[in-house]
Amino acid sequence: VPHGAKLMLKYVVPNAPMICFNGGGVYDFETDKIIWSRTLDSDAKKVVEYIDKMFDFVGIEICTLEKIYFSKINRLVREHQAFEHLPDNPLNYSQINEKWQKVLFMTEEDQLQSIKDAIAASPYSDTFTYVQSSPWYYEILPKNSTKGEGLIHLAEFLGIDISHTIGIGDNENDIGLVKKAGVGIAVSNAIEQVKNAADYITVDNNSGAVASVIYALEHEKIKL
């Protein structure tokens, strides 16, 4: 099971596959298999080395299909590990020979722009997809990997027309999802780019946003 799904499995029993790795894969709970995925090529290590040498404060996590490796630990890495109950798995990125699914750079909120600017000015700026997934996380994904692309593959697998899908999001990594879905919805505390891409805006993410969208569907306030 992709590690990010483990917390969710305590509360819900999925009846369909799940988009994971921020759009880089689709995982099927029924067969316990990744049914579609993209991986990073070897240049990803060069980007990580570039950022690691430039910024001593950055935390680095490497995600593979089976594990999350803690390659450079800071406060935010430890908080992420504790929140998702991840096993301690320290290993330098130069020693991780499995296929990489994605990389997370973790910094304090006021330091994240430095990471984004450094990558934008680097020779690797167009090599991969880069997204901010929280105020503290900046991610490297395979080129053209977004939640929107993951949604397309999931809809194809399920035999559902993309026009009959809904995407709900709040941050930069959700823009593709909100744009590609048949109906794109932003939570009220989403960043402006997500709100601008959305067809509807619902309540904030701490106020039952998914339930609010289902209620709106039932009462035809949102139509597919």
mmCIF file of N, CA, C and O in Angstrom, residues 82-133:
data_model
loop_
_atom_site.group_PDB
_atom_site.id
_atom_site.type_symbol
_atom_site.label_atom_id
_atom_site.label_comp_id
_atom_site.label_asym_id
_atom_site.label_seq_id
_atom_site.Cartn_x
_atom_site.Cartn_y
_atom_site.Cartn_z
ATOM 1 N N ALA A 82 6.157 11.202 12.006
ATOM 2 C CA ALA A 82 5.299 10.926 13.160
ATOM 3 C C ALA A 82 3.821 10.971 12.775
ATOM 4 O O ALA A 82 3.029 10.114 13.196
ATOM 5 N N PHE A 83 3.425 11.948 11.947
ATOM 6 C CA PHE A 83 2.022 12.115 11.580
ATOM 7 C C PHE A 83 1.502 10.925 10.797
ATOM 8 O O PHE A 83 0.370 10.473 11.001
ATOM 9 N N GLU A 84 2.326 10.388 9.884
ATOM 10 C CA GLU A 84 1.885 9.261 9.052
ATOM 11 C C GLU A 84 2.350 7.908 9.597
ATOM 12 O O GLU A 84 2.170 6.878 8.943
ATOM 13 N N HIS A 85 2.947 7.928 10.804
ATOM 14 C CA HIS A 85 3.387 6.691 11.455
ATOM 15 C C HIS A 85 4.310 5.878 10.547
ATOM 16 O O HIS A 85 4.152 4.662 10.381
ATOM 17 N N LEU A 86 5.270 6.576 9.949
ATOM 18 C CA LEU A 86 6.188 5.929 9.018
ATOM 19 C C LEU A 86 7.370 5.310 9.769
ATOM 20 O O LEU A 86 7.893 5.907 10.708
ATOM 21 N N PRO A 87 7.800 4.135 9.359
ATOM 22 C CA PRO A 87 8.968 3.522 10.016
ATOM 23 C C PRO A 87 10.228 4.330 9.734
ATOM 24 O O PRO A 87 10.363 4.936 8.672
ATOM 25 N N ASP A 88 11.131 4.346 10.695
ATOM 26 C CA ASP A 88 12.378 5.080 10.529
ATOM 27 C C ASP A 88 13.215 4.392 9.458
ATOM 28 O O ASP A 88 13.553 3.216 9.577
ATOM 29 N N ASN A 89 13.526 5.131 8.407
ATOM 30 C CA ASN A 89 14.201 4.512 7.269
ATOM 31 C C ASN A 89 15.222 5.479 6.672
ATOM 32 O O ASN A 89 15.067 5.934 5.541
ATOM 33 N N PRO A 90 16.275 5.815 7.428
ATOM 34 C CA PRO A 90 17.262 6.762 6.914
ATOM 35 C C PRO A 90 18.185 6.115 5.891
ATOM 36 O O PRO A 90 18.676 5.006 6.097
ATOM 37 N N LEU A 91 18.379 6.782 4.766
ATOM 38 C CA LEU A 91 19.310 6.294 3.751
ATOM 39 C C LEU A 91 19.635 7.439 2.809
ATOM 40 O O LEU A 91 18.738 8.123 2.309
ATOM 41 N N ASN A 92 20.918 7.663 2.568
ATOM 42 C CA ASN A 92 21.331 8.721 1.663
ATOM 43 C C ASN A 92 20.792 8.461 0.257
ATOM 44 O O ASN A 92 20.784 7.321 -0.218
ATOM 45 N N TYR A 93 20.354 9.516 -0.396
ATOM 46 C CA TYR A 93 19.752 9.356 -1.730
ATOM 47 C C TYR A 93 20.684 8.707 -2.738
ATOM 48 O O TYR A 93 20.247 8.049 -3.678
ATOM 49 N N SER A 94 21.991 8.873 -2.555
ATOM 50 C CA SER A 94 22.938 8.273 -3.488
ATOM 51 C C SER A 94 22.938 6.749 -3.413
ATOM 52 O O SER A 94 23.426 6.071 -4.320
ATOM 53 N N GLN A 95 22.356 6.203 -2.346
ATOM 54 C CA GLN A 95 22.339 4.749 -2.145
ATOM 55 C C GLN A 95 20.993 4.121 -2.479
ATOM 56 O O GLN A 95 20.840 2.904 -2.336
ATOM 57 N N ILE A 96 20.035 4.917 -2.907
ATOM 58 C CA ILE A 96 18.703 4.382 -3.205
ATOM 59 C C ILE A 96 18.649 4.000 -4.682
ATOM 60 O O ILE A 96 18.568 4.869 -5.560
ATOM 61 N N ASN A 97 18.695 2.709 -4.938
ATOM 62 C CA ASN A 97 18.776 2.221 -6.320
ATOM 63 C C ASN A 97 17.429 1.796 -6.894
ATOM 64 O O ASN A 97 17.339 1.491 -8.081
ATOM 65 N N GLU A 98 16.386 1.737 -6.069
ATOM 66 C CA GLU A 98 15.045 1.439 -6.583
ATOM 67 C C GLU A 98 14.568 2.598 -7.455
ATOM 68 O O GLU A 98 15.099 3.710 -7.385
ATOM 69 N N LYS A 99 13.553 2.359 -8.261
ATOM 70 C CA LYS A 99 12.942 3.429 -9.035
ATOM 71 C C LYS A 99 12.304 4.446 -8.097
ATOM 72 O O LYS A 99 11.581 4.085 -7.169
ATOM 73 N N TRP A 100 12.574 5.727 -8.338
ATOM 74 C CA TRP A 100 11.996 6.777 -7.510
ATOM 75 C C TRP A 100 10.647 7.186 -8.081
ATOM 76 O O TRP A 100 10.512 7.429 -9.285
ATOM 77 N N GLN A 101 9.647 7.323 -7.206
ATOM 78 C CA GLN A 101 8.342 7.821 -7.623
ATOM 79 C C GLN A 101 8.272 9.344 -7.503
ATOM 80 O O GLN A 101 7.729 10.017 -8.377
ATOM 81 N N LYS A 102 8.774 9.866 -6.412
ATOM 82 C CA LYS A 102 8.811 11.314 -6.236
ATOM 83 C C LYS A 102 9.806 11.672 -5.143
ATOM 84 O O LYS A 102 10.263 10.813 -4.378
ATOM 85 N N VAL A 103 10.150 12.958 -5.082
ATOM 86 C CA VAL A 103 11.042 13.510 -4.057
ATOM 87 C C VAL A 103 10.302 14.629 -3.351
ATOM 88 O O VAL A 103 9.606 15.424 -3.985
ATOM 89 N N LEU A 104 10.438 14.693 -2.029
ATOM 90 C CA LEU A 104 9.893 15.805 -1.262
ATOM 91 C C LEU A 104 11.035 16.607 -0.646
ATOM 92 O O LEU A 104 11.888 16.042 0.050
ATOM 93 N N PHE A 105 11.043 17.903 -0.911
ATOM 94 C CA PHE A 105 11.898 18.834 -0.190
ATOM 95 C C PHE A 105 11.040 19.479 0.888
ATOM 96 O O PHE A 105 9.932 19.957 0.598
ATOM 97 N N MET A 106 11.538 19.532 2.112
ATOM 98 C CA MET A 106 10.764 20.067 3.226
ATOM 99 C C MET A 106 11.540 21.194 3.908
ATOM 100 O O MET A 106 12.692 20.997 4.321
ATOM 101 N N THR A 107 10.888 22.354 3.992
ATOM 102 C CA THR A 107 11.530 23.510 4.620
ATOM 103 C C THR A 107 10.492 24.287 5.423
ATOM 104 O O THR A 107 9.290 24.063 5.289
ATOM 105 N N GLU A 108 10.980 25.218 6.235
ATOM 106 C CA GLU A 108 10.064 26.151 6.876
ATOM 107 C C GLU A 108 9.374 26.981 5.799
ATOM 108 O O GLU A 108 9.905 27.162 4.691
ATOM 109 N N GLU A 109 8.216 27.492 6.116
ATOM 110 C CA GLU A 109 7.396 28.179 5.123
ATOM 111 C C GLU A 109 8.141 29.341 4.463
ATOM 112 O O GLU A 109 8.034 29.547 3.252
ATOM 113 N N ASP A 110 8.916 30.099 5.252
ATOM 114 C CA ASP A 110 9.598 31.270 4.687
ATOM 115 C C ASP A 110 10.874 30.908 3.922
ATOM 116 O O ASP A 110 11.527 31.781 3.351
ATOM 117 N N GLN A 111 11.217 29.610 3.882
ATOM 118 C CA GLN A 111 12.406 29.170 3.150
ATOM 119 C C GLN A 111 12.060 28.483 1.821
ATOM 120 O O GLN A 111 12.934 28.284 0.980
ATOM 121 N N LEU A 112 10.804 28.139 1.653
ATOM 122 C CA LEU A 112 10.429 27.310 0.501
ATOM 123 C C LEU A 112 10.665 28.017 -0.828
ATOM 124 O O LEU A 112 11.079 27.394 -1.812
ATOM 125 N N GLN A 113 10.430 29.311 -0.885
ATOM 126 C CA GLN A 113 10.611 30.042 -2.134
ATOM 127 C C GLN A 113 12.049 29.964 -2.621
ATOM 128 O O GLN A 113 12.300 29.966 -3.838
ATOM 129 N N SER A 114 13.002 29.866 -1.693
ATOM 130 C CA SER A 114 14.415 29.730 -2.076
ATOM 131 C C SER A 114 14.650 28.451 -2.860
ATOM 132 O O SER A 114 15.422 28.434 -3.829
ATOM 133 N N ILE A 115 13.988 27.368 -2.450
ATOM 134 C CA ILE A 115 14.098 26.094 -3.167
ATOM 135 C C ILE A 115 13.495 26.230 -4.559
ATOM 136 O O ILE A 115 14.079 25.805 -5.566
ATOM 137 N N LYS A 116 12.307 26.830 -4.633
ATOM 138 C CA LYS A 116 11.620 26.991 -5.918
ATOM 139 C C LYS A 116 12.455 27.843 -6.873
ATOM 140 O O LYS A 116 12.587 27.518 -8.061
ATOM 141 N N ASP A 117 13.021 28.924 -6.366
ATOM 142 C CA ASP A 117 13.814 29.816 -7.209
ATOM 143 C C ASP A 117 15.091 29.128 -7.703
ATOM 144 O O ASP A 117 15.490 29.299 -8.866
ATOM 145 N N ALA A 118 15.717 28.346 -6.826
ATOM 146 C CA ALA A 118 16.950 27.651 -7.208
ATOM 147 C C ALA A 118 16.691 26.634 -8.314
ATOM 148 O O ALA A 118 17.480 26.520 -9.265
ATOM 149 N N ILE A 119 15.595 25.905 -8.217
ATOM 150 C CA ILE A 119 15.261 24.927 -9.253
ATOM 151 C C ILE A 119 14.904 25.631 -10.558
ATOM 152 O O ILE A 119 15.316 25.212 -11.647
ATOM 153 N N ALA A 120 14.164 26.726 -10.465
ATOM 154 C CA ALA A 120 13.776 27.470 -11.669
ATOM 155 C C ALA A 120 14.994 28.012 -12.412
ATOM 156 O O ALA A 120 14.974 28.137 -13.644
ATOM 157 N N ALA A 121 16.064 28.314 -11.670
ATOM 158 C CA ALA A 121 17.277 28.864 -12.278
ATOM 159 C C ALA A 121 18.290 27.782 -12.657
ATOM 160 O O ALA A 121 19.356 28.094 -13.199
ATOM 161 N N SER A 122 17.944 26.521 -12.427
ATOM 162 C CA SER A 122 18.882 25.423 -12.651
ATOM 163 C C SER A 122 18.734 24.838 -14.049
ATOM 164 O O SER A 122 17.754 25.106 -14.753
ATOM 165 N N PRO A 123 19.687 24.000 -14.461
ATOM 166 C CA PRO A 123 19.558 23.310 -15.763
ATOM 167 C C PRO A 123 18.432 22.277 -15.782
ATOM 168 O O PRO A 123 18.133 21.719 -16.827
ATOM 169 N N TYR A 124 17.820 22.009 -14.611
ATOM 170 C CA TYR A 124 16.806 20.964 -14.500
ATOM 171 C C TYR A 124 15.388 21.526 -14.439
ATOM 172 O O TYR A 124 14.445 20.796 -14.146
ATOM 173 N N SER A 125 15.232 22.807 -14.726
ATOM 174 C CA SER A 125 13.933 23.464 -14.513
ATOM 175 C C SER A 125 12.807 22.857 -15.349
ATOM 176 O O SER A 125 11.647 22.884 -14.937
ATOM 177 N N ASP A 126 13.150 22.305 -16.520
ATOM 178 C CA ASP A 126 12.125 21.722 -17.384
ATOM 179 C C ASP A 126 12.205 20.199 -17.483
ATOM 180 O O ASP A 126 11.495 19.583 -18.277
ATOM 181 N N THR A 127 13.068 19.612 -16.659
ATOM 182 C CA THR A 127 13.281 18.164 -16.749
ATOM 183 C C THR A 127 12.158 17.373 -16.105
ATOM 184 O O THR A 127 11.811 16.277 -16.553
ATOM 185 N N PHE A 128 11.565 17.943 -15.034
ATOM 186 C CA PHE A 128 10.539 17.256 -14.272
ATOM 187 C C PHE A 128 9.356 18.188 -14.029
ATOM 188 O O PHE A 128 9.393 19.370 -14.372
ATOM 189 N N THR A 129 8.320 17.636 -13.410
ATOM 190 C CA THR A 129 7.222 18.453 -12.910
ATOM 191 C C THR A 129 7.516 18.780 -11.450
ATOM 192 O O THR A 129 7.848 17.888 -10.668
ATOM 193 N N TYR A 130 7.397 20.044 -11.091
ATOM 194 C CA TYR A 130 7.638 20.491 -9.715
ATOM 195 C C TYR A 130 6.356 21.113 -9.182
ATOM 196 O O TYR A 130 5.744 21.947 -9.854
ATOM 197 N N VAL A 131 5.944 20.703 -7.978
ATOM 198 C CA VAL A 131 4.722 21.260 -7.400
ATOM 199 C C VAL A 131 4.901 21.515 -5.913
ATOM 200 O O VAL A 131 5.598 20.773 -5.214
ATOM 201 N N GLN A 132 4.247 22.558 -5.443
ATOM 202 C CA GLN A 132 4.157 22.811 -4.016
ATOM 203 C C GLN A 132 2.888 22.148 -3.517
ATOM 204 O O GLN A 132 1.790 22.422 -3.996
ATOM 205 N N SER A 133 3.023 21.249 -2.540
ATOM 206 C CA SER A 133 1.869 20.498 -2.053
ATOM 207 C C SER A 133 1.413 20.938 -0.664
ATOM 208 O O SER A 133 0.386 20.452 -0.178
#
